[in-house]
Structures are given as structure tokens and as C-alpha cells.
CSV table of C-alpha atoms and ligand atoms in Angstrom, one decimal:
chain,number,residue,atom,x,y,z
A,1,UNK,CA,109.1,100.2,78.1
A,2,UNK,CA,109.2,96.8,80.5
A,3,UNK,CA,105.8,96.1,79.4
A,4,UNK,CA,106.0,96.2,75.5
A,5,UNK,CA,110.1,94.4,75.6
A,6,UNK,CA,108.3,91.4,77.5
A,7,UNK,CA,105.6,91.7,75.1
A,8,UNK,CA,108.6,91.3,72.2
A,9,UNK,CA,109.5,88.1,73.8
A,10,UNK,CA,106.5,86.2,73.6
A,11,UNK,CA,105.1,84.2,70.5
A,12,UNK,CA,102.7,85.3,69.0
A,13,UNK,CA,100.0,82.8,70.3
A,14,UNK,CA,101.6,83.8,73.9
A,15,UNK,CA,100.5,85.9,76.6
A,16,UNK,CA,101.7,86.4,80.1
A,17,UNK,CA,99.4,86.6,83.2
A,18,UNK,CA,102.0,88.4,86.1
A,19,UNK,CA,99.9,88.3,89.4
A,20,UNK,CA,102.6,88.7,91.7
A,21,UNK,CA,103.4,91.7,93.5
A,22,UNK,CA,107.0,92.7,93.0
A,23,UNK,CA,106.8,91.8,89.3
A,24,UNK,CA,103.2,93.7,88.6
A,25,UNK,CA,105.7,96.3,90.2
A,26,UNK,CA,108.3,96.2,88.2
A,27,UNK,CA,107.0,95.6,84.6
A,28,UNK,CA,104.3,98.3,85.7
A,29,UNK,CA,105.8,100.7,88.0
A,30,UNK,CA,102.9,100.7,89.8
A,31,UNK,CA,103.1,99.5,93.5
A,32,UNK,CA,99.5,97.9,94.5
A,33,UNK,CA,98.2,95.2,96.3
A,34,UNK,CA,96.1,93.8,94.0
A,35,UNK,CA,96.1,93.9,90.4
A,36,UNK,CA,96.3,91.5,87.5
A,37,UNK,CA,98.7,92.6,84.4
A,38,UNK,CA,98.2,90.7,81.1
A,39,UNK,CA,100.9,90.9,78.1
A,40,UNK,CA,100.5,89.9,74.8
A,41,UNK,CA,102.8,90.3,71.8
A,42,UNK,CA,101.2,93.5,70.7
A,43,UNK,CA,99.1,94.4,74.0
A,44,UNK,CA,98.0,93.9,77.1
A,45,UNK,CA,95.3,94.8,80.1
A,46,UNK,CA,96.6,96.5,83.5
A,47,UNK,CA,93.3,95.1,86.1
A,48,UNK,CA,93.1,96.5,89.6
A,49,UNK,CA,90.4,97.4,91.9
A,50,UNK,CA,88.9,100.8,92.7
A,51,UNK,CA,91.5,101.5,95.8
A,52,UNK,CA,93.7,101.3,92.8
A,53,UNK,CA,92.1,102.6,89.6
A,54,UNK,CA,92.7,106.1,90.0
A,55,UNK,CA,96.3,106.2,90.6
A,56,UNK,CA,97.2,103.5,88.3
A,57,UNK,CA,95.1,105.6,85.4
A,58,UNK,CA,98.0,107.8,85.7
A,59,UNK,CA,101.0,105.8,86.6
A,60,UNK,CA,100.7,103.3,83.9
A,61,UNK,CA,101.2,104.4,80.6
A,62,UNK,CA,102.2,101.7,78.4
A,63,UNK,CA,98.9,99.4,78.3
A,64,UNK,CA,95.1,100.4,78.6
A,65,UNK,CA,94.2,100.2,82.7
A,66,UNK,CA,90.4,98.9,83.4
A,67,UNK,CA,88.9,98.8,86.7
A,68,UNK,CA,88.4,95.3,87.7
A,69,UNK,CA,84.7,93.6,86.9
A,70,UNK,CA,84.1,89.9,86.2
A,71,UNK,CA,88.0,89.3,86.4
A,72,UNK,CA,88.1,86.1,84.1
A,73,UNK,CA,85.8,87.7,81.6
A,74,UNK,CA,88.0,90.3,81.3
A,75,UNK,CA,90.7,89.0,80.4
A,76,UNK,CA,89.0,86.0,78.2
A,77,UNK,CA,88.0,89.1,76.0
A,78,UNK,CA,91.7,90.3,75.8
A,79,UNK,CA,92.9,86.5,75.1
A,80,UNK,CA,90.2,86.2,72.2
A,81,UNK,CA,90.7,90.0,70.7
A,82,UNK,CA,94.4,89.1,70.3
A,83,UNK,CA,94.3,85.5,69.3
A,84,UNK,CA,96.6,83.9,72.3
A,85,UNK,CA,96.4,80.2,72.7
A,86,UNK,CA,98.5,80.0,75.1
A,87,UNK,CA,99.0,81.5,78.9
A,88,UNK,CA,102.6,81.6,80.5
A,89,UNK,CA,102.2,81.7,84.3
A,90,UNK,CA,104.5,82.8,87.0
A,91,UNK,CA,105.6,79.3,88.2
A,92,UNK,CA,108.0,80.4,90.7
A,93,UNK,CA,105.5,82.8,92.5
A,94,UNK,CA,102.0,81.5,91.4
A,95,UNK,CA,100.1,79.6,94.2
A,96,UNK,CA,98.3,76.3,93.0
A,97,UNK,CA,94.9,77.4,94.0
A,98,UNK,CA,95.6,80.4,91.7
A,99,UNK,CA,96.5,78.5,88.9
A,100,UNK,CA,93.5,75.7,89.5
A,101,UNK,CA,90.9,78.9,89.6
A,102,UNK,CA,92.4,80.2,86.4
A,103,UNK,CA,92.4,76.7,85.0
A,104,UNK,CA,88.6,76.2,85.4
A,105,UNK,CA,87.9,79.9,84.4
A,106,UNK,CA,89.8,80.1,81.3
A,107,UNK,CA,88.8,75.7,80.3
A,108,UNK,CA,89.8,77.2,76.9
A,109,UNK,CA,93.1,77.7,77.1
A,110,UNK,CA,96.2,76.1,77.9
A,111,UNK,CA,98.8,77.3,80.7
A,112,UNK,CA,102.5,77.1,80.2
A,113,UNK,CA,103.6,76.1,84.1
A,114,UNK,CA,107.3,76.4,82.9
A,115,UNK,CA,109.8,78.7,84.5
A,116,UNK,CA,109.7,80.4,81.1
A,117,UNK,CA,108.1,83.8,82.5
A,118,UNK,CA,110.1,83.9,86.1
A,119,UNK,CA,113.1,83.7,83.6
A,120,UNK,CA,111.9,86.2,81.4
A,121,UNK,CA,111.3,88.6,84.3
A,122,UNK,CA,114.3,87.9,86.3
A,123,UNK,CA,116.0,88.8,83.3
A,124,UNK,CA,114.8,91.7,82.6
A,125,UNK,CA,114.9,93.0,86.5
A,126,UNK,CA,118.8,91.9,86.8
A,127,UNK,CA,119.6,94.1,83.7
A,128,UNK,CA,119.3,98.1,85.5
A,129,UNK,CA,118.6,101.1,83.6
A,130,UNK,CA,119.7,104.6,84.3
A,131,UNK,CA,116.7,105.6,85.6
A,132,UNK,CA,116.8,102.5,87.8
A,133,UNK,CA,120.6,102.6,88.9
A,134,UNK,CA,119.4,107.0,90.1
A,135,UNK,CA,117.0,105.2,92.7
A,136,UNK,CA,119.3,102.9,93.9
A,137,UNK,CA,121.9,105.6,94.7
A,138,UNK,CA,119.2,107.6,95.9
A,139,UNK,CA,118.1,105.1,98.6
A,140,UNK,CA,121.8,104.2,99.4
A,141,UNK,CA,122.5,108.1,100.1
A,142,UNK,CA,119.7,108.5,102.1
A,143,UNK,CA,120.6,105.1,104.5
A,144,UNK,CA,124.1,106.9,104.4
A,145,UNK,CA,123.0,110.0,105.5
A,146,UNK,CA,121.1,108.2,108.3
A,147,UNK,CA,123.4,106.0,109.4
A,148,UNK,CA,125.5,109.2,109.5
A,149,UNK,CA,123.2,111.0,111.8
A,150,UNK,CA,123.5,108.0,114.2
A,151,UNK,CA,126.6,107.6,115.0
A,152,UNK,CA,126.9,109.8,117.5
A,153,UNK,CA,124.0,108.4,119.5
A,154,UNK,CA,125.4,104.8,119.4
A,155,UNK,CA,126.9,104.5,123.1
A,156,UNK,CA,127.4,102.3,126.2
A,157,UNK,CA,123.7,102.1,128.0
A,158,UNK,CA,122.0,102.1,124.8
A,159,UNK,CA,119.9,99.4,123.8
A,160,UNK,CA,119.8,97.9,120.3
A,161,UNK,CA,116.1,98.5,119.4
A,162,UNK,CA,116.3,102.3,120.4
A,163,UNK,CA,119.1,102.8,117.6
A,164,UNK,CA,116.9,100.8,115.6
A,165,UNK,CA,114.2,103.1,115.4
A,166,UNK,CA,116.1,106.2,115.5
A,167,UNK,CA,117.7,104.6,112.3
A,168,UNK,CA,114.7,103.8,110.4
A,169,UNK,CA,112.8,107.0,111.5
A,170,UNK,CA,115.9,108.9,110.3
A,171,UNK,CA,116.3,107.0,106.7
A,172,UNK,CA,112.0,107.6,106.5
A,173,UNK,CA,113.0,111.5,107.7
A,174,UNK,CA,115.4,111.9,104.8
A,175,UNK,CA,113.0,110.9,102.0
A,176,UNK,CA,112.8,106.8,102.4
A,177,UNK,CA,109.5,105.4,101.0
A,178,UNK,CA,109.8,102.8,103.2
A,179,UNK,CA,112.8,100.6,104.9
A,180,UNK,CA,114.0,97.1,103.0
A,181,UNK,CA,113.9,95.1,105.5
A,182,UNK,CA,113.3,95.3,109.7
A,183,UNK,CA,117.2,97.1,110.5
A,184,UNK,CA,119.4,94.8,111.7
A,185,UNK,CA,121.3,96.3,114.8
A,186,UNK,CA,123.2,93.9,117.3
A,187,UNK,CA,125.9,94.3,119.3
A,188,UNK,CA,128.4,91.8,121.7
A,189,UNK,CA,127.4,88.3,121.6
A,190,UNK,CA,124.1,89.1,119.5
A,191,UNK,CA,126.2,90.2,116.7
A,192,UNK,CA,127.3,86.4,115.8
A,193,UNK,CA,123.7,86.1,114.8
A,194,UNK,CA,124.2,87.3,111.3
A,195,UNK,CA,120.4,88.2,111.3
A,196,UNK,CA,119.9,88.8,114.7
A,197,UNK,CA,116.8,90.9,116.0
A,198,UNK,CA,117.4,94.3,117.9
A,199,UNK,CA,116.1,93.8,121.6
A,200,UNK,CA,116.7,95.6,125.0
A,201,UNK,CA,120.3,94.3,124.9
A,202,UNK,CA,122.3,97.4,125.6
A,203,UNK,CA,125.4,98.8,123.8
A,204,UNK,CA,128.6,98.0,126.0
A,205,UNK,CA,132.2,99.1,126.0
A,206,UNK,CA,133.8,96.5,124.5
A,207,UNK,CA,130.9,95.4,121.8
A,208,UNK,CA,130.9,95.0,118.0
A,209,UNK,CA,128.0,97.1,116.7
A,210,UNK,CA,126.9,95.6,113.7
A,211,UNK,CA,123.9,97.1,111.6
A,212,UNK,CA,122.7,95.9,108.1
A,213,UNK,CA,119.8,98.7,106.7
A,214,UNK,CA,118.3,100.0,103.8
A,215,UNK,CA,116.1,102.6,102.2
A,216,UNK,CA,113.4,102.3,99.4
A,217,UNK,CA,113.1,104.9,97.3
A,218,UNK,CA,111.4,104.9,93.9
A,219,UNK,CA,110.3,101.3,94.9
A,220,UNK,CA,114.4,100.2,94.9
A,221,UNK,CA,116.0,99.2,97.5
A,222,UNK,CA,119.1,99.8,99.5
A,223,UNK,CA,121.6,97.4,101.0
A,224,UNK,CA,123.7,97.9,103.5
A,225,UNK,CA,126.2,96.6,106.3
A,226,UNK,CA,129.3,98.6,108.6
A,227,UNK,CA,130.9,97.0,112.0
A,228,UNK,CA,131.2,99.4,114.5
A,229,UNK,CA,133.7,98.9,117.7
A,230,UNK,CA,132.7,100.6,120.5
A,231,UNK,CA,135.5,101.4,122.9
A,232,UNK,CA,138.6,99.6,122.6
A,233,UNK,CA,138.4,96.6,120.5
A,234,UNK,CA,140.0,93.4,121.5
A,235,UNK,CA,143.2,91.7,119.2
A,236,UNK,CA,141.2,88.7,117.9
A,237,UNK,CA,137.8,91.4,117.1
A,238,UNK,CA,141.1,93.2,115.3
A,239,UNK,CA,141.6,90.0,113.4
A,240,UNK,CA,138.3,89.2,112.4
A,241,UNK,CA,137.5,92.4,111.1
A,242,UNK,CA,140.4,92.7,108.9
A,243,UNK,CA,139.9,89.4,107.5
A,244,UNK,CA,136.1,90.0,106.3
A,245,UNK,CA,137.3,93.7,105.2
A,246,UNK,CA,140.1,91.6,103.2
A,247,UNK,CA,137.5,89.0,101.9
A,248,UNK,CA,135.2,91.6,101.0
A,249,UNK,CA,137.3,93.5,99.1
A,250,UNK,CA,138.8,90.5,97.2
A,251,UNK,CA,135.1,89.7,96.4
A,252,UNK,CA,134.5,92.8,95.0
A,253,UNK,CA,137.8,92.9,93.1
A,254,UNK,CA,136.8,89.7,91.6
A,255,UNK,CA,133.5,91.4,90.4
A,256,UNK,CA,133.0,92.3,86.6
A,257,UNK,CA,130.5,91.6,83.9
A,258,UNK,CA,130.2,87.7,83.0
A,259,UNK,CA,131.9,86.1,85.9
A,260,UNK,CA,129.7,83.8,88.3
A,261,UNK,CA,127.9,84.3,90.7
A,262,UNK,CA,129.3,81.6,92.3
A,263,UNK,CA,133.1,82.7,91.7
A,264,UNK,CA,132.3,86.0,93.2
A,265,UNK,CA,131.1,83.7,96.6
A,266,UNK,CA,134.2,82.2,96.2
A,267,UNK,CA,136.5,85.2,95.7
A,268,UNK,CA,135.6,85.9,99.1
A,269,UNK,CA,135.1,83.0,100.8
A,270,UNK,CA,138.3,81.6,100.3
A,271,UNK,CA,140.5,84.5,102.0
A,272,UNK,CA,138.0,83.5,105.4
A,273,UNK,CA,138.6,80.2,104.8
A,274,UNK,CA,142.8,80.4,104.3
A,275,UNK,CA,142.1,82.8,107.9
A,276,UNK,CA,140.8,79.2,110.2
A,277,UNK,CA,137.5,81.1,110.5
A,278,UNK,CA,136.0,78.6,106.9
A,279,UNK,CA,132.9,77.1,109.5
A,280,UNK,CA,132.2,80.8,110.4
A,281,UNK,CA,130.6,82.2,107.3
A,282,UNK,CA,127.4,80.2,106.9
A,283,UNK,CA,125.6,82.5,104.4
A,284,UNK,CA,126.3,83.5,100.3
A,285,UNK,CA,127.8,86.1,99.9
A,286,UNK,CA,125.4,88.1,97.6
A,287,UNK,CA,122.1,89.0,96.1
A,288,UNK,CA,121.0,91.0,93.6
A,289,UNK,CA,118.6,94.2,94.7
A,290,UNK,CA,116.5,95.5,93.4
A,291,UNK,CA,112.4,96.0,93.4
A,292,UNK,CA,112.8,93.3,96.1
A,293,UNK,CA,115.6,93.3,98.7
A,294,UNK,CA,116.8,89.3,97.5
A,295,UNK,CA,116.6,89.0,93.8
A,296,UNK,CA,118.9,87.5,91.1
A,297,UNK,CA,121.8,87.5,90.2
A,298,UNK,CA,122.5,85.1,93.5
A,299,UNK,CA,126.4,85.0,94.9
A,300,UNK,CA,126.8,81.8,97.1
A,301,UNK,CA,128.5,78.6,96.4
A,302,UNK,CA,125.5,76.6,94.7
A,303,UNK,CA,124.1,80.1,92.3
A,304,UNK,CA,123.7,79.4,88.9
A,305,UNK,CA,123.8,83.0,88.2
A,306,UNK,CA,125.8,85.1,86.2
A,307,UNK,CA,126.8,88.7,87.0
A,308,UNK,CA,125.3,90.4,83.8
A,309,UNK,CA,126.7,93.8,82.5
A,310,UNK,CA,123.9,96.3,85.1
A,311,UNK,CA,123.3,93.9,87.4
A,312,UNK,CA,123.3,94.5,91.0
A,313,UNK,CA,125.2,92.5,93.8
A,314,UNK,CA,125.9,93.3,97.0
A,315,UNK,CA,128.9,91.5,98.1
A,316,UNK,CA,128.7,90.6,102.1
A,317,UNK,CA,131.0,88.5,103.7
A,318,UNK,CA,130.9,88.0,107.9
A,319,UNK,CA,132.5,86.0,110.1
A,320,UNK,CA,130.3,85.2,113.4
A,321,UNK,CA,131.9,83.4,116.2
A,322,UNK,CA,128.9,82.0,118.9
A,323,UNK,CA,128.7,83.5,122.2
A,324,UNK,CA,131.5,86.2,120.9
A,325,UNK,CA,130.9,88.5,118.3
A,326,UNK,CA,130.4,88.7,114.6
A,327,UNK,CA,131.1,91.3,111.7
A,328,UNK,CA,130.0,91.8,108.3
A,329,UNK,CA,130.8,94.0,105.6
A,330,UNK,CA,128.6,94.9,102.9
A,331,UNK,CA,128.4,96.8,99.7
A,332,UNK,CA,125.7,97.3,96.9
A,333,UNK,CA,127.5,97.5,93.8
A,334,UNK,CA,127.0,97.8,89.6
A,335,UNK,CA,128.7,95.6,87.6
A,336,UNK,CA,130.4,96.8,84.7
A,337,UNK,CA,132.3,96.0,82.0
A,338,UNK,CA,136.1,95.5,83.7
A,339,UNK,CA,134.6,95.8,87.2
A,340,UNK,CA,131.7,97.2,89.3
A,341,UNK,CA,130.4,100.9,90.6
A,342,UNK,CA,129.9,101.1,94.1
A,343,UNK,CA,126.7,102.4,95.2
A,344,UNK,CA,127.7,102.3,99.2
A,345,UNK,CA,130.7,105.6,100.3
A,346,UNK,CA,130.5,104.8,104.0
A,347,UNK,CA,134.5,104.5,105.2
A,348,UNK,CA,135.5,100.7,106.0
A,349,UNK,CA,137.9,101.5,108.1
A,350,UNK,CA,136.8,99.9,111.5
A,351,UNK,CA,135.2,102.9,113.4
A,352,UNK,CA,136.1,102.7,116.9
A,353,UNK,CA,133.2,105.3,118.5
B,1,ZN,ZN1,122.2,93.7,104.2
B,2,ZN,ZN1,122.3,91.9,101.6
């Protein structure tokens, strides 16, 4: 249905041209390389090329697919069959030597370069549907079940970039299309890099363990953080944890449909800030997830966003002393009505393995 509801929110002299990949994703459900989706008010055009054509014959349902030809002639003939004047652009992920080759192709017509699309879209991708909210929780359960499976084999002697691996090979084990981004896993002083690389650095006694991961599955995402202590931890790593455990859950508390993005950053951030540690937590505090692993709504203190009824946040407050350690706690969450649904069951009591 994505197609024909953007279709419903274009005039009638309108029609979209959505190039980009995560949005040719999303309004499709068809992941490809290359393709070219055209919507109009009453139609539209799916164009890819033949690595694509027989796969998206049968993935995508709601407008006619044709294998891609003379490109601009194509969709010139779609444009004239439905009487669009008009062509709204992607202006937040076009490049301008797309839009100048469209420009000369297409002489005819004249290209809307406002945000109006890119709002439309992240509109539509903030606001989940069952079917969408199922793979999230399917990815999260199958990082969780990972991340589960690798908790025995994080130990002194170690190194970071072996439980890398064994993480991501795990989550791709248990059913993961793919992983959301290169697993973050850094311990002692590389954990006050909030996104540090895993390198030959091995796990001491003594160490914050700090991993940030996440599945795909059904082209969503998972997202993801738990501080681990390994051995005995010290008073002040004691300290810190507790205080980003506190701020995260008063972030999440704060969570419900139509506050701010910007008051949920704030939620948070505040309890860090009344700890001393204010100059410590350099990042937002959340993203939306989605078809891409950063989308809207956005939680930090200059987002504009709003957290809409089925949205998804995560909300991930850290605390990163240099040359020390850092921690960060992070949850994918639903917003509801009064409040949110939590997507993430891992325990945040600090593990001490
Ligand atoms: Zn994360
Ligand atoms: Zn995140």
C-alpha cells in the first residue's frame, strides 16, 4: 500500500521520481541497487535492470514493473499517459548531476527541488505498521539471541575484533539478512570512543565491554547497546553505569506519542548533566530505525522531530570519560499512546562476567 498512499498525496499534475535506495526500498519492498520508481496520483512505473527484473516481477505488486530501456523515454511516456506537469524530486538524497541529467532529458517538465517528497517519505517511514513493527522484533530477537550466545566467550585474552565476528556470524547464523552497521565492540580505554572500531586490543580484567549491534531482517533493522564489566568493576565505573542506566530509563519514561524529539534528548540528558559527567555525553540521544539504521524521528537537543504514535526511537544515552572507559545503554523502542513498547529484553543490570 506505500506506493498507492504516496500516490494519494500528490496533485493531480504531480508525480514523484524516488531514485534513492532506502526509499525505492521502502515504498517498494524491493531491495536493488538500481532502479527508478515513478508515482503518480493514480499510477506509477517500477524501472530496474535485468539483474533485477525477475525478482522484482514478483516482489512488486502495486505498480506495473518494466525492464529498463531508453530510461528517460520511459518514463516521458508515463508523465504524458497520466498528464503530470510537474516532478517532485528527492532533494535531500538526489545528487545534482542527477537532477541536471533529468533536467535536460525531461526539457518538458518542471522539477519541484522542495523537501516536499523527503517529507512525504520520512513520514510515511516514521509511522510503522504491524507488519513492519514483526521485523523489527524479529531482528532485535535474533541480535538477542546472539549476543546471548556470546557471552560466555567474552574473557580476559580476547581481543575485540574476534568477538566481533563471532557476534555478527552468530546474528547472520540465526536468520540475519545482514548486520546494521560494522558491531561495535570496545573494551577499557577504547570504550570512551562511543564509536570506536574493534581491533586486536584484548579483553582485560578490569574492562568495560561495551557492544552496540544489530540484525536486519525483512530489510529492518535492529539497535542495540549493553555494558559489560568484566571482573570486578571499579566504584567510579559503578557510578557511571548507574547514572546512564538512570538517564536512560528517565528518557524512556519520558517517551510517549507527541512529545519531542528534543525533550526526550533532554529527559536524559539532564539526569547526566545534574551527575558532573554534562561534557561527557557528546551525542543525541536517539534515532529513529527503521529501513535504514538513522532515520527520523531524531532525539538530540537541536531535532525538530516529533515522536509520532508507531514511531521508532532508540533512546541511548553514554557517558565516555577519555583514556578511562565509557558506557552506553540502548533500547529500540515503539511509541505509543501513554508510553512506548520495548523491542530490546536484554537485563540492564550491569553484568559482571
Ligand atoms: Zn546502536
Ligand atoms: Zn543507535
Amino acid at each position: 500500500m506505500n506506493i498507492r498512499n504516496l500516490g494519494s498525496k500528490l496533485n493531480t499534475n504531480q508525480a514523484a521520481l524516488i531514485l534513492s535506495e532506502e526509499n525505492r526500498l521502502y515504498f517498494t519492498g524491493f531491495p536493488s541497487s538500481n532502479g527508478t520508481l515513478v508515482v503518480t496520483p493514480e499510477s506509477g512505473v517500477f524501472i530496474t535492470d535485468s539483474r533485477y527484473i525477475e525478482a522484482a516481477e514478483n516482489a512488486v505488486t502495486e505498480v506495473p514493473v518494466r525492464l529498463q530501456g531508453q530510461l528517460y523515454q520511459q518514463v516521458f511516456d508515463l508523465l504524458q499517459e497520466s498528464g503530470c506537469t510537474e516532478i517532485l524530486v528527492e532533494a535531500e538524497r538526489m545528487t545534482l548531476k542527477e537532477l541536471n541529467t533529468w533536467r535536460k532529458m525531461l526539457p518538458t517538465y518542471s522539477f519541484n527541488v522542495s523537501t516536499r517528497l523527503d517529507d512525504l517519505a520520512n513520514e510515511f517511514r516514521q509511522q510503522k505498521c504491524e507488519e513492519e513493527v514483526e521485523q523489527l522484533q524479529k531482528a532485535q530477537d535474533i541480535a538477542e539471541a546472539a549476543l546471548t550466545e556470546l557471552l560466555p566467550l567474552i574473557k580476559p585474552g580476547v581481543a575485540e575484533r574476534d568477538l566481533a565476528n563471532e557476534l555478527e556470524f552468530r546474528m547472520r547464523r540465526l536468520g540475519a539478512e545482514g548486520i546494521s552497521f560494522d558491531s561495535i565492540v570496545v573494551t577499557g580505554e577504547n570504550s570512551s570512543k562511543p564509536h570506536g572500531v574493534p581491533g586486536e586490543k584484548l579483553v582485560e580484567t578490569g574492562d568495560f565491554v561495551t557492544i552496540d549491534f544489530g540484525a536486519i531482517y525483512g530489510h529492518y533493522h535492529s539497535d542495540c547497546t549493553r555494558t559489560f564489566a568484566v571482573g570486578q568493576p571499579s566504584e567510579e565505573m559503578v557510578n557511571v553505569y548507574e547514572t546512564v542506566l538512570k538517564a536512560q530509563l528517565t528518557g524512556l519514561s519520558a517517551i510517549r506519542a507527541g512529545i519531542s524529539g528534543k525533550s526526550l534528548d533532554n529527559a536524559a540528558r539532564q539526569v547526566i548533566v545534574d551527575a558532573g559527567y554534562g561534557e561527557f555525553f557528546g551525542h543525541s540521544t536517539g534515532h529513529g530505525v527503521g529501513v535504514e539504521i538513522h532515520e527520523h524521528p531524531y532525539a538530540g537537543p537541536k531535532s525538530e522531530d516529533t515522536l509520532s504514535l508507531n514511531s521508532v526511537v532508540t533512546c541511548e544515552p553514554g557517558i565516555y570519560l577519555p583514556g578511562k572507559f565509557g558506557v552506553r545503554i540502548e533500547d529500540t523502542v515503539l511509541v505509543t499512546e501513554d508510553g512506548y513498547r520495548n523491542f530490546c529484553h536484554l537485563t540492564k543490570d550491569l553484568i559482571v562476567l
